[in-house]
PDB file of C-alpha atoms and ligand atoms in Angstrom:
ATOM      1  CA  MET X   1     -27.135 -73.151  -0.425  1.00 92.00           C
ATOM      2  CA  THR X   2     -25.012 -70.303  -1.740  1.00 97.00           C
ATOM      3  CA  HIS X   3     -23.198 -68.115   0.804  1.00 97.00           C
ATOM      4  CA  TYR X   4     -22.414 -64.522  -0.100  1.00 98.00           C
ATOM      5  CA  ILE X   5     -19.505 -62.770   1.639  1.00 98.00           C
ATOM      6  CA  GLY X   6     -18.615 -59.112   1.035  1.00 98.00           C
ATOM      7  CA  ILE X   7     -15.089 -57.853   1.722  1.00 98.00           C
ATOM      8  CA  LEU X   8     -14.843 -54.261   2.947  1.00 98.00           C
ATOM      9  CA  SER X   9     -12.381 -52.128   4.903  1.00 98.00           C
ATOM     10  CA  GLY X  10     -13.051 -48.421   4.938  1.00 97.00           C
ATOM     11  CA  LYS X  11      -9.442 -47.448   4.314  1.00 98.00           C
ATOM     12  CA  GLY X  12      -7.996 -48.159   0.865  1.00 98.00           C
ATOM     13  CA  GLY X  13      -4.984 -50.292   0.065  1.00 98.00           C
ATOM     14  CA  VAL X  14      -5.188 -52.479   3.172  1.00 98.00           C
ATOM     15  CA  GLY X  15      -5.386 -55.813   1.302  1.00 98.00           C
ATOM     16  CA  LYS X  16      -9.078 -56.382   0.440  1.00 98.00           C
ATOM     17  CA  THR X  17      -8.468 -57.610  -3.100  1.00 98.00           C
ATOM     18  CA  SER X  18      -5.524 -59.786  -2.010  1.00 98.00           C
ATOM     19  CA  THR X  19      -7.789 -61.267   0.670  1.00 98.00           C
ATOM     20  CA  ALA X  20     -10.750 -61.785  -1.680  1.00 98.00           C
ATOM     21  CA  VAL X  21      -8.509 -63.480  -4.281  1.00 98.00           C
ATOM     22  CA  ASN X  22      -6.638 -65.709  -1.842  1.00 98.00           C
ATOM     23  CA  LEU X  23      -9.644 -66.623   0.277  1.00 98.00           C
ATOM     24  CA  SER X  24     -11.399 -67.683  -2.943  1.00 98.00           C
ATOM     25  CA  ALA X  25      -8.369 -69.677  -4.090  1.00 97.00           C
ATOM     26  CA  ALA X  26      -7.995 -71.333  -0.686  1.00 97.00           C
ATOM     27  CA  MET X  27     -11.668 -72.320  -0.632  1.00 97.00           C
ATOM     28  CA  CYS X  28     -11.233 -73.834  -4.132  1.00 96.00           C
ATOM     29  CA  HIS X  29      -8.152 -75.625  -2.796  1.00 94.00           C
ATOM     30  CA  PHE X  30     -10.428 -77.235  -0.175  1.00 94.00           C
ATOM     31  CA  GLY X  31     -12.846 -78.366  -2.873  1.00 94.00           C
ATOM     32  CA  ARG X  32     -15.449 -75.625  -2.621  1.00 96.00           C
ATOM     33  CA  ASP X  33     -17.024 -74.095  -5.706  1.00 97.00           C
ATOM     34  CA  VAL X  34     -16.324 -70.356  -5.591  1.00 98.00           C
ATOM     35  CA  ILE X  35     -17.378 -67.315  -7.595  1.00 98.00           C
ATOM     36  CA  LEU X  36     -15.261 -64.205  -7.019  1.00 98.00           C
ATOM     37  CA  MET X  37     -16.946 -60.983  -8.049  1.00 98.00           C
ATOM     38  CA  ASP X  38     -15.473 -57.499  -8.333  1.00 97.00           C
ATOM     39  CA  GLY X  39     -17.769 -55.214  -6.365  1.00 97.00           C
ATOM     40  CA  ASN X  40     -15.294 -52.367  -6.717  1.00 96.00           C
ATOM     41  CA  LEU X  41     -16.952 -50.670  -9.664  1.00 95.00           C
ATOM     42  CA  SER X  42     -14.932 -47.462  -9.948  1.00 94.00           C
ATOM     43  CA  THR X  43     -11.432 -48.929  -9.454  1.00 94.00           C
ATOM     44  CA  PRO X  44     -11.799 -52.650 -10.108  1.00 95.00           C
ATOM     45  CA  ASN X  45      -8.801 -54.910  -9.489  1.00 94.00           C
ATOM     46  CA  ILE X  46      -9.875 -58.561  -9.635  1.00 95.00           C
ATOM     47  CA  GLY X  47      -9.197 -58.831 -13.385  1.00 93.00           C
ATOM     48  CA  LEU X  48      -5.763 -57.279 -12.892  1.00 93.00           C
ATOM     49  CA  HIS X  49      -4.868 -59.607 -10.004  1.00 95.00           C
ATOM     50  CA  LEU X  50      -5.929 -62.667 -11.985  1.00 96.00           C
ATOM     51  CA  GLY X  51      -4.762 -61.810 -15.500  1.00 92.00           C
ATOM     52  CA  ALA X  52      -8.142 -61.031 -17.057  1.00 86.00           C
ATOM     53  CA  PRO X  53      -8.014 -57.214 -17.294  1.00 81.00           C
ATOM     54  CA  VAL X  54     -10.288 -56.857 -20.309  1.00 89.00           C
ATOM     55  CA  VAL X  55     -13.121 -59.276 -20.993  1.00 94.00           C
ATOM     56  CA  PRO X  56     -15.932 -58.953 -23.564  1.00 95.00           C
ATOM     57  CA  ILE X  57     -18.747 -58.942 -20.985  1.00 97.00           C
ATOM     58  CA  ASN X  58     -18.198 -57.664 -17.449  1.00 96.00           C
ATOM     59  CA  LEU X  59     -20.175 -56.790 -14.327  1.00 97.00           C
ATOM     60  CA  HIS X  60     -20.891 -53.283 -15.598  1.00 97.00           C
ATOM     61  CA  HIS X  61     -22.788 -54.762 -18.566  1.00 97.00           C
ATOM     62  CA  VAL X  62     -24.791 -56.879 -16.133  1.00 97.00           C
ATOM     63  CA  LEU X  63     -25.636 -53.941 -13.841  1.00 97.00           C
ATOM     64  CA  LYS X  64     -26.780 -51.959 -16.879  1.00 96.00           C
ATOM     65  CA  GLY X  65     -29.143 -54.799 -17.785  1.00 96.00           C
ATOM     66  CA  LYS X  66     -27.327 -55.654 -21.050  1.00 96.00           C
ATOM     67  CA  ASN X  67     -26.276 -59.180 -20.057  1.00 97.00           C
ATOM     68  CA  HIS X  68     -27.087 -61.957 -17.614  1.00 97.00           C
ATOM     69  CA  ILE X  69     -24.601 -62.344 -14.772  1.00 97.00           C
ATOM     70  CA  THR X  70     -23.518 -65.820 -15.919  1.00 97.00           C
ATOM     71  CA  GLU X  71     -22.362 -64.283 -19.233  1.00 98.00           C
ATOM     72  CA  ALA X  72     -19.785 -62.221 -17.297  1.00 97.00           C
ATOM     73  CA  MET X  73     -18.285 -65.265 -15.547  1.00 97.00           C
ATOM     74  CA  TYR X  74     -14.842 -66.597 -16.537  1.00 97.00           C
ATOM     75  CA  LEU X  75     -12.917 -69.628 -15.277  1.00 96.00           C
ATOM     76  CA  HIS X  76      -9.454 -68.892 -13.881  1.00 96.00           C
ATOM     77  CA  PRO X  77      -6.883 -71.760 -13.935  1.00 93.00           C
ATOM     78  CA  SER X  78      -7.072 -71.827 -10.121  1.00 93.00           C
ATOM     79  CA  GLY X  79     -10.651 -73.060 -10.443  1.00 94.00           C
ATOM     80  CA  ILE X  80     -12.163 -69.774  -9.244  1.00 97.00           C
ATOM     81  CA  LYS X  81     -14.967 -68.443 -11.418  1.00 97.00           C
ATOM     82  CA  ILE X  82     -14.421 -64.713 -11.693  1.00 98.00           C
ATOM     83  CA  ILE X  83     -16.833 -61.917 -12.543  1.00 98.00           C
ATOM     84  CA  PRO X  84     -14.615 -58.920 -13.358  1.00 97.00           C
ATOM     85  CA  ALA X  85     -15.860 -55.337 -13.479  1.00 97.00           C
ATOM     86  CA  GLY X  86     -15.147 -53.031 -16.434  1.00 94.00           C
ATOM     87  CA  LEU X  87     -11.915 -51.056 -16.400  1.00 91.00           C
ATOM     88  CA  SER X  88     -12.793 -48.336 -18.875  1.00 89.00           C
ATOM     89  CA  ILE X  89     -14.158 -44.938 -17.880  1.00 88.00           C
ATOM     90  CA  ASN X  90     -17.033 -45.496 -20.308  1.00 88.00           C
ATOM     91  CA  ASP X  91     -18.124 -48.506 -18.284  1.00 86.00           C
ATOM     92  CA  LEU X  92     -18.672 -46.207 -15.319  1.00 87.00           C
ATOM     93  CA  LYS X  93     -21.230 -44.035 -17.118  1.00 88.00           C
ATOM     94  CA  ASP X  94     -24.782 -44.596 -15.885  1.00 89.00           C
ATOM     95  CA  VAL X  95     -23.908 -47.574 -13.726  1.00 93.00           C
ATOM     96  CA  GLN X  96     -25.975 -47.982 -10.571  1.00 95.00           C
ATOM     97  CA  PRO X  97     -24.168 -49.897  -7.816  1.00 95.00           C
ATOM     98  CA  GLU X  98     -27.512 -50.459  -6.019  1.00 97.00           C
ATOM     99  CA  LYS X  99     -28.434 -52.898  -8.819  1.00 97.00           C
ATOM    100  CA  LEU X 100     -25.984 -55.368  -7.228  1.00 97.00           C
ATOM    101  CA  LYS X 101     -28.733 -56.361  -4.801  1.00 98.00           C
ATOM    102  CA  GLN X 102     -30.997 -57.277  -7.718  1.00 97.00           C
ATOM    103  CA  VAL X 103     -28.474 -59.248  -9.778  1.00 97.00           C
ATOM    104  CA  LEU X 104     -26.786 -61.274  -7.009  1.00 98.00           C
ATOM    105  CA  PRO X 105     -29.717 -63.652  -6.368  1.00 97.00           C
ATOM    106  CA  SER X 106     -29.249 -64.985  -9.940  1.00 97.00           C
ATOM    107  CA  LEU X 107     -26.209 -66.829  -8.539  1.00 98.00           C
ATOM    108  CA  ASP X 108     -28.282 -68.692  -5.910  1.00 97.00           C
ATOM    109  CA  GLY X 109     -27.654 -72.412  -6.186  1.00 97.00           C
ATOM    110  CA  LEU X 110     -24.947 -72.029  -8.855  1.00 97.00           C
ATOM    111  CA  THR X 111     -22.030 -72.250  -6.412  1.00 97.00           C
ATOM    112  CA  ASP X 112     -21.114 -72.822  -2.764  1.00 97.00           C
ATOM    113  CA  VAL X 113     -19.693 -69.366  -2.094  1.00 98.00           C
ATOM    114  CA  VAL X 114     -19.729 -65.938  -3.739  1.00 98.00           C
ATOM    115  CA  ILE X 115     -16.975 -63.629  -2.491  1.00 98.00           C
ATOM    116  CA  ILE X 116     -17.372 -59.987  -3.458  1.00 98.00           C
ATOM    117  CA  ASP X 117     -14.398 -57.646  -3.327  1.00 98.00           C
ATOM    118  CA  GLY X 118     -15.506 -54.202  -2.178  1.00 98.00           C
ATOM    119  CA  ALA X 119     -14.474 -50.617  -2.815  1.00 97.00           C
ATOM    120  CA  ALA X 120     -12.548 -48.522  -0.316  1.00 98.00           C
ATOM    121  CA  GLY X 121     -14.372 -45.803   1.603  1.00 97.00           C
ATOM    122  CA  LEU X 122     -17.980 -45.671   2.696  1.00 96.00           C
ATOM    123  CA  GLY X 123     -19.503 -44.186  -0.440  1.00 96.00           C
ATOM    124  CA  GLY X 124     -22.271 -45.523  -2.666  1.00 95.00           C
ATOM    125  CA  GLU X 125     -20.372 -48.595  -3.886  1.00 96.00           C
ATOM    126  CA  ALA X 126     -19.436 -49.854  -0.422  1.00 98.00           C
ATOM    127  CA  ILE X 127     -22.945 -49.240   0.896  1.00 98.00           C
ATOM    128  CA  ALA X 128     -24.461 -50.982  -2.159  1.00 98.00           C
ATOM    129  CA  LEU X 129     -22.364 -54.050  -1.352  1.00 98.00           C
ATOM    130  CA  MET X 130     -23.442 -53.931   2.300  1.00 98.00           C
ATOM    131  CA  ASN X 131     -27.061 -53.774   1.178  1.00 98.00           C
ATOM    132  CA  ALA X 132     -26.624 -56.677  -1.245  1.00 98.00           C
ATOM    133  CA  VAL X 133     -25.170 -59.272   1.175  1.00 98.00           C
ATOM    134  CA  LYS X 134     -25.785 -60.443   4.730  1.00 97.00           C
ATOM    135  CA  ASP X 135     -22.265 -61.493   5.732  1.00 98.00           C
ATOM    136  CA  LEU X 136     -19.222 -59.234   5.684  1.00 98.00           C
ATOM    137  CA  ILE X 137     -15.538 -59.614   6.447  1.00 98.00           C
ATOM    138  CA  ILE X 138     -13.610 -56.479   7.298  1.00 98.00           C
ATOM    139  CA  VAL X 139      -9.950 -56.167   6.315  1.00 98.00           C
ATOM    140  CA  THR X 140      -7.613 -53.871   8.196  1.00 98.00           C
ATOM    141  CA  ASN X 141      -3.934 -53.273   8.950  1.00 98.00           C
ATOM    142  CA  PRO X 142      -2.515 -52.986  12.458  1.00 97.00           C
ATOM    143  CA  GLU X 143      -2.288 -49.190  12.360  1.00 96.00           C
ATOM    144  CA  LEU X 144      -4.610 -46.532  13.702  1.00 96.00           C
ATOM    145  CA  PRO X 145      -6.014 -44.940  10.494  1.00 97.00           C
ATOM    146  CA  ALA X 146      -6.953 -48.347   9.072  1.00 98.00           C
ATOM    147  CA  VAL X 147      -8.456 -49.511  12.367  1.00 97.00           C
ATOM    148  CA  ALA X 148     -10.463 -46.280  12.777  1.00 97.00           C
ATOM    149  CA  ASP X 149     -11.973 -46.778   9.292  1.00 98.00           C
ATOM    150  CA  ALA X 150     -12.638 -50.452  10.012  1.00 98.00           C
ATOM    151  CA  MET X 151     -14.516 -49.464  13.203  1.00 98.00           C
ATOM    152  CA  LYS X 152     -16.642 -47.028  11.211  1.00 98.00           C
ATOM    153  CA  THR X 153     -17.361 -49.678   8.561  1.00 98.00           C
ATOM    154  CA  ILE X 154     -18.398 -52.220  11.210  1.00 98.00           C
ATOM    155  CA  LYS X 155     -20.691 -49.683  12.876  1.00 98.00           C
ATOM    156  CA  ILE X 156     -22.469 -48.774   9.627  1.00 98.00           C
ATOM    157  CA  ALA X 157     -22.786 -52.439   8.620  1.00 98.00           C
ATOM    158  CA  GLU X 158     -24.366 -53.281  11.958  1.00 97.00           C
ATOM    159  CA  GLU X 159     -26.736 -50.321  11.736  1.00 97.00           C
ATOM    160  CA  LEU X 160     -27.860 -51.819   8.409  1.00 98.00           C
ATOM    161  CA  GLY X 161     -28.472 -55.135  10.195  1.00 98.00           C
ATOM    162  CA  LYS X 162     -25.533 -56.966   8.602  1.00 98.00           C
ATOM    163  CA  ASN X 163     -23.545 -59.806  10.106  1.00 98.00           C
ATOM    164  CA  VAL X 164     -19.874 -58.829  10.416  1.00 98.00           C
ATOM    165  CA  ARG X 165     -18.225 -62.273  10.642  1.00 97.00           C
ATOM    166  CA  GLY X 166     -14.944 -60.779  11.830  1.00 98.00           C
ATOM    167  CA  VAL X 167     -11.780 -59.014  10.870  1.00 98.00           C
ATOM    168  CA  VAL X 168      -8.768 -60.066   8.785  1.00 98.00           C
ATOM    169  CA  VAL X 169      -5.637 -58.181   9.814  1.00 98.00           C
ATOM    170  CA  THR X 170      -3.102 -58.061   6.997  1.00 98.00           C
ATOM    171  CA  LYS X 171       0.455 -56.808   6.501  1.00 98.00           C
ATOM    172  CA  THR X 172       1.319 -57.546  10.118  1.00 97.00           C
ATOM    173  CA  GLY X 173       4.767 -57.985  11.637  1.00 95.00           C
ATOM    174  CA  GLU X 174       6.066 -54.464  11.040  1.00 89.00           C
ATOM    175  CA  GLN X 175       7.518 -52.201  13.689  1.00 89.00           C
ATOM    176  CA  GLY X 176       4.858 -50.130  15.462  1.00 89.00           C
ATOM    177  CA  ASP X 177       1.977 -52.554  14.872  1.00 94.00           C
ATOM    178  CA  ILE X 178      -0.951 -52.078  17.251  1.00 95.00           C
ATOM    179  CA  PRO X 179      -0.895 -55.189  19.505  1.00 94.00           C
ATOM    180  CA  LEU X 180      -3.526 -57.735  18.492  1.00 91.00           C
ATOM    181  CA  SER X 181      -5.187 -57.745  21.913  1.00 90.00           C
ATOM    182  CA  ASN X 182      -5.764 -53.970  21.547  1.00 94.00           C
ATOM    183  CA  LEU X 183      -7.135 -54.493  18.037  1.00 94.00           C
ATOM    184  CA  GLN X 184      -9.632 -57.020  19.311  1.00 90.00           C
ATOM    185  CA  THR X 185     -10.738 -54.616  22.067  1.00 92.00           C
ATOM    186  CA  LEU X 186     -11.103 -51.697  19.646  1.00 94.00           C
ATOM    187  CA  LEU X 187     -12.968 -53.619  16.953  1.00 96.00           C
ATOM    188  CA  GLU X 188     -15.117 -55.811  19.245  1.00 96.00           C
ATOM    189  CA  LYS X 189     -15.132 -58.525  16.560  1.00 96.00           C
ATOM    190  CA  PRO X 190     -13.346 -61.870  16.267  1.00 96.00           C
ATOM    191  CA  ILE X 191     -10.012 -61.720  14.477  1.00 97.00           C
ATOM    192  CA  LEU X 192     -10.440 -64.368  11.798  1.00 98.00           C
ATOM    193  CA  ALA X 193      -6.880 -64.282  10.464  1.00 98.00           C
ATOM    194  CA  ILE X 194      -3.543 -62.583  10.792  1.00 97.00           C
ATOM    195  CA  ILE X 195      -1.873 -62.301   7.384  1.00 98.00           C
ATOM    196  CA  PRO X 196       1.786 -61.315   7.785  1.00 98.00           C
ATOM    197  CA  HIS X 197       3.498 -58.777   5.577  1.00 98.00           C
ATOM    198  CA  ASP X 198       4.923 -61.044   2.874  1.00 98.00           C
ATOM    199  CA  LYS X 199       6.868 -60.278  -0.308  1.00 98.00           C
ATOM    200  CA  ALA X 200       5.334 -63.381  -1.863  1.00 98.00           C
ATOM    201  CA  ILE X 201       2.057 -61.442  -2.254  1.00 98.00           C
ATOM    202  CA  ARG X 202       3.757 -58.906  -4.540  1.00 96.00           C
ATOM    203  CA  HIS X 203       5.403 -61.731  -6.512  1.00 97.00           C
ATOM    204  CA  SER X 204       2.088 -63.524  -6.929  1.00 98.00           C
ATOM    205  CA  LEU X 205       0.563 -60.305  -8.261  1.00 96.00           C
ATOM    206  CA  LEU X 206       3.254 -60.232 -10.966  1.00 96.00           C
ATOM    207  CA  LYS X 207       2.341 -63.816 -11.884  1.00 96.00           C
ATOM    208  CA  LYS X 208      -1.392 -62.921 -11.853  1.00 96.00           C
ATOM    209  CA  ASP X 209      -2.123 -65.923  -9.699  1.00 97.00           C
ATOM    210  CA  PRO X 210      -3.118 -66.258  -6.024  1.00 98.00           C
ATOM    211  CA  VAL X 211      -0.202 -66.589  -3.588  1.00 98.00           C
ATOM    212  CA  ILE X 212      -1.599 -69.880  -2.372  1.00 96.00           C
ATOM    213  CA  ARG X 213      -0.745 -71.256  -5.839  1.00 97.00           C
ATOM    214  CA  THR X 214       2.473 -69.396  -6.632  1.00 97.00           C
ATOM    215  CA  HIS X 215       4.007 -69.718  -3.138  1.00 97.00           C
ATOM    216  CA  PRO X 216       1.931 -72.384  -1.371  1.00 96.00           C
ATOM    217  CA  LYS X 217       4.332 -72.669   1.554  1.00 95.00           C
ATOM    218  CA  SER X 218       4.724 -68.928   2.143  1.00 97.00           C
ATOM    219  CA  LYS X 219       3.519 -67.519   5.453  1.00 97.00           C
ATOM    220  CA  SER X 220       0.729 -65.522   3.779  1.00 98.00           C
ATOM    221  CA  ALA X 221      -0.478 -68.566   1.802  1.00 98.00           C
ATOM    222  CA  ILE X 222      -0.636 -70.673   4.950  1.00 97.00           C
ATOM    223  CA  ALA X 223      -2.493 -67.892   6.788  1.00 98.00           C
ATOM    224  CA  TYR X 224      -5.039 -67.604   3.969  1.00 98.00           C
ATOM    225  CA  LYS X 225      -5.554 -71.383   3.926  1.00 97.00           C
ATOM    226  CA  LYS X 226      -6.170 -71.308   7.693  1.00 97.00           C
ATOM    227  CA  LEU X 227      -8.690 -68.493   7.207  1.00 98.00           C
ATOM    228  CA  ALA X 228     -10.553 -70.483   4.531  1.00 97.00           C
ATOM    229  CA  ALA X 229     -10.500 -73.671   6.612  1.00 96.00           C
ATOM    230  CA  GLY X 230     -11.884 -71.761   9.610  1.00 96.00           C
ATOM    231  CA  LEU X 231     -14.733 -70.284   7.568  1.00 97.00           C
ATOM    232  CA  ILE X 232     -15.573 -73.625   5.974  1.00 95.00           C
ATOM    233  CA  GLY X 233     -15.380 -75.308   9.373  1.00 94.00           C
ATOM    234  CA  ILE X 234     -12.606 -77.818   8.700  1.00 92.00           C
ATOM    235  CA  GLU X 235      -9.339 -78.554  10.535  1.00 90.00           C
ATOM    236  CA  TYR X 236      -6.203 -77.190   8.870  1.00 89.00           C
ATOM    237  CA  ASN X 237      -2.929 -78.962   9.357  1.00 83.00           C
ATOM    238  CA  GLU X 238      -0.045 -77.669   7.229  1.00 78.00           C
ATOM    239  CA  LYS X 239       2.059 -80.828   7.683  1.00 73.00           C
ATOM    240  CA  ALA X 240      -0.786 -83.088   6.543  1.00 69.00           C
ATOM    241  CA  GLN X 241      -1.449 -80.712   3.619  1.00 70.00           C
ATOM    242  CA  SER X 242       2.208 -80.813   2.514  1.00 63.00           C
ATOM    243  CA  LYS X 243       2.332 -84.611   2.760  1.00 66.00           C
ATOM    244  CA  PHE X 244      -0.854 -84.861   0.680  1.00 64.00           C
ATOM    245  CA  SER X 245       0.574 -82.493  -1.970  1.00 61.00           C
ATOM    246  CA  GLU X 246       3.823 -84.513  -2.087  1.00 64.00           C
ATOM    247  CA  PHE X 247       1.801 -87.730  -2.466  1.00 67.00           C
ATOM    248  CA  LEU X 248      -0.137 -86.217  -5.399  1.00 62.00           C
ATOM    249  CA  ARG X 249       3.103 -84.968  -6.992  1.00 61.00           C
ATOM    250  CA  ASP X 250       4.755 -88.411  -6.618  1.00 67.00           C
ATOM    251  CA  LEU X 251       1.718 -90.030  -8.219  1.00 65.00           C
ATOM    252  CA  ARG X 252       2.063 -87.697 -11.190  1.00 61.00           C
ATOM    253  CA  PHE X 253       5.737 -88.590 -11.709  1.00 59.00           C
ATOM    254  CA  ARG X 254       5.249 -92.317 -11.392  1.00 59.00           C
TER     255      ARG X 254
HETATM  256  N1  LIG V   1       0.132 -59.530   3.277  1.00 57.46           N
HETATM  257  C1  LIG V   1       0.698 -58.647   2.446  1.00 57.46           C
HETATM  258  N2  LIG V   1       2.045 -58.461   2.454  1.00 57.46           N
HETATM  259  C2  LIG V   1       2.626 -57.569   1.625  1.00 57.46           C
HETATM  260  N3  LIG V   1       1.956 -56.828   0.722  1.00 57.46           N
HETATM  261  C3  LIG V   1       0.612 -56.964   0.663  1.00 57.46           C
HETATM  262  C4  LIG V   1      -0.092 -57.872   1.522  1.00 57.46           C
HETATM  263  N4  LIG V   1      -1.411 -57.782   1.224  1.00 57.46           N
HETATM  264  C5  LIG V   1      -1.530 -56.879   0.239  1.00 57.46           C
HETATM  265  N5  LIG V   1      -0.315 -56.376  -0.100  1.00 57.46           N
HETATM  266  C6  LIG V   1      -0.002 -55.349  -1.122  1.00 57.46           C
HETATM  267  O1  LIG V   1      -0.675 -54.165  -0.737  1.00 57.46           O
HETATM  268  C7  LIG V   1      -1.173 -53.501  -1.894  1.00 57.46           C
HETATM  269  C8  LIG V   1      -2.671 -53.270  -1.740  1.00 57.46           C
HETATM  270  O2  LIG V   1      -3.288 -54.534  -1.683  1.00 57.46           O
HETATM  271  P1  LIG V   1      -4.765 -54.757  -2.243  1.00 57.46           P
HETATM  272  O3  LIG V   1      -4.868 -54.278  -3.639  1.00 57.46           O
HETATM  273  O4  LIG V   1      -5.146 -56.149  -1.946  1.00 57.46           O
HETATM  274  O5  LIG V   1      -5.551 -53.739  -1.262  1.00 57.46           O
HETATM  275  P2  LIG V   1      -7.045 -53.189  -1.403  1.00 57.46           P
HETATM  276  O6  LIG V   1      -7.547 -52.983  -0.007  1.00 57.46           O
HETATM  277  O7  LIG V   1      -7.840 -54.070  -2.276  1.00 57.46           O
HETATM  278  O8  LIG V   1      -6.808 -51.784  -2.127  1.00 57.46           O
HETATM  279  P3  LIG V   1      -7.954 -50.815  -2.742  1.00 57.46           P
HETATM  280  O9  LIG V   1      -8.611 -50.163  -1.563  1.00 57.46           O
HETATM  281  O10 LIG V   1      -7.164 -49.861  -3.577  1.00 57.46           O
HETATM  282  O11 LIG V   1      -8.897 -51.666  -3.525  1.00 57.46           O
HETATM  283  C9  LIG V   1      -0.804 -54.359  -3.096  1.00 57.46           C
HETATM  284  O12 LIG V   1       0.360 -53.860  -3.673  1.00 57.46           O
HETATM  285  C10 LIG V   1      -0.562 -55.733  -2.485  1.00 57.46           C
HETATM  286  O13 LIG V   1       0.392 -56.459  -3.236  1.00 57.46           O
HETATM  287 MG1  LIG V   2      -8.927 -53.627  -4.037  1.00 57.46          MG
END
């Protein structure tokens, strides 16, 4: 069975794309087959994060009925299959985000998980993503404007009958953070992960590769692996993981 998970936030710039990319990479790391789709149609970022900015066929072509969704799928070296959206302004002409709901079922049975990176705000694109999937993860930062927008997003999603699995709080550990217990009370949803503010994320962006591959031992990489393990329903033990990686590396050098 294929699970579809939409990533939304309300406020922009909180870390949705970083979360979508690294959650996908971490699930691949644990052996799951993952498709990562860019549901941010006006300002898409997945291709930029993963080094595939311009591709011959993208999600916009699919939504316009020109191509089948599998024709817009590309394999990233991390093992994630990505479906980038078009970057050009021309791509935006006549595109209907609501078509997402019609094209997504074509991925049923093709993979274990489809993670869809959403657009900021609560406009047509974000609502189209809510309408297209059942399960959502909300990303926020530990500061009031982001939390207020996350609360609004959760409320609208629930009014539409969606299942908000929980909240990922990113860029934590700065002075003035709202305490996590207060966040939990305000959002009334489980906190699925705390992703610390980490320079490694910026470095991984420069390398166009998920942080769990470029800096596997960084605090953000470990937090993303814990998030993925929790969602998959497996135990995560960093020490055992490191020993396993060392064992594989030693095998390679033998
Ligand atoms: N844990 C983190 N630590 C430090 N920087 C981070 C972290 N997560 C994300 N960032 C940085 O924050 C910026 C915004 O991240 P990202 O693009 O993932 O947010 P977004 O919610 O997808 O933004 P948008 O709403 O514009 O789509 C990027 O420069 C990214 O490198
Ligand atoms: Mg983004």
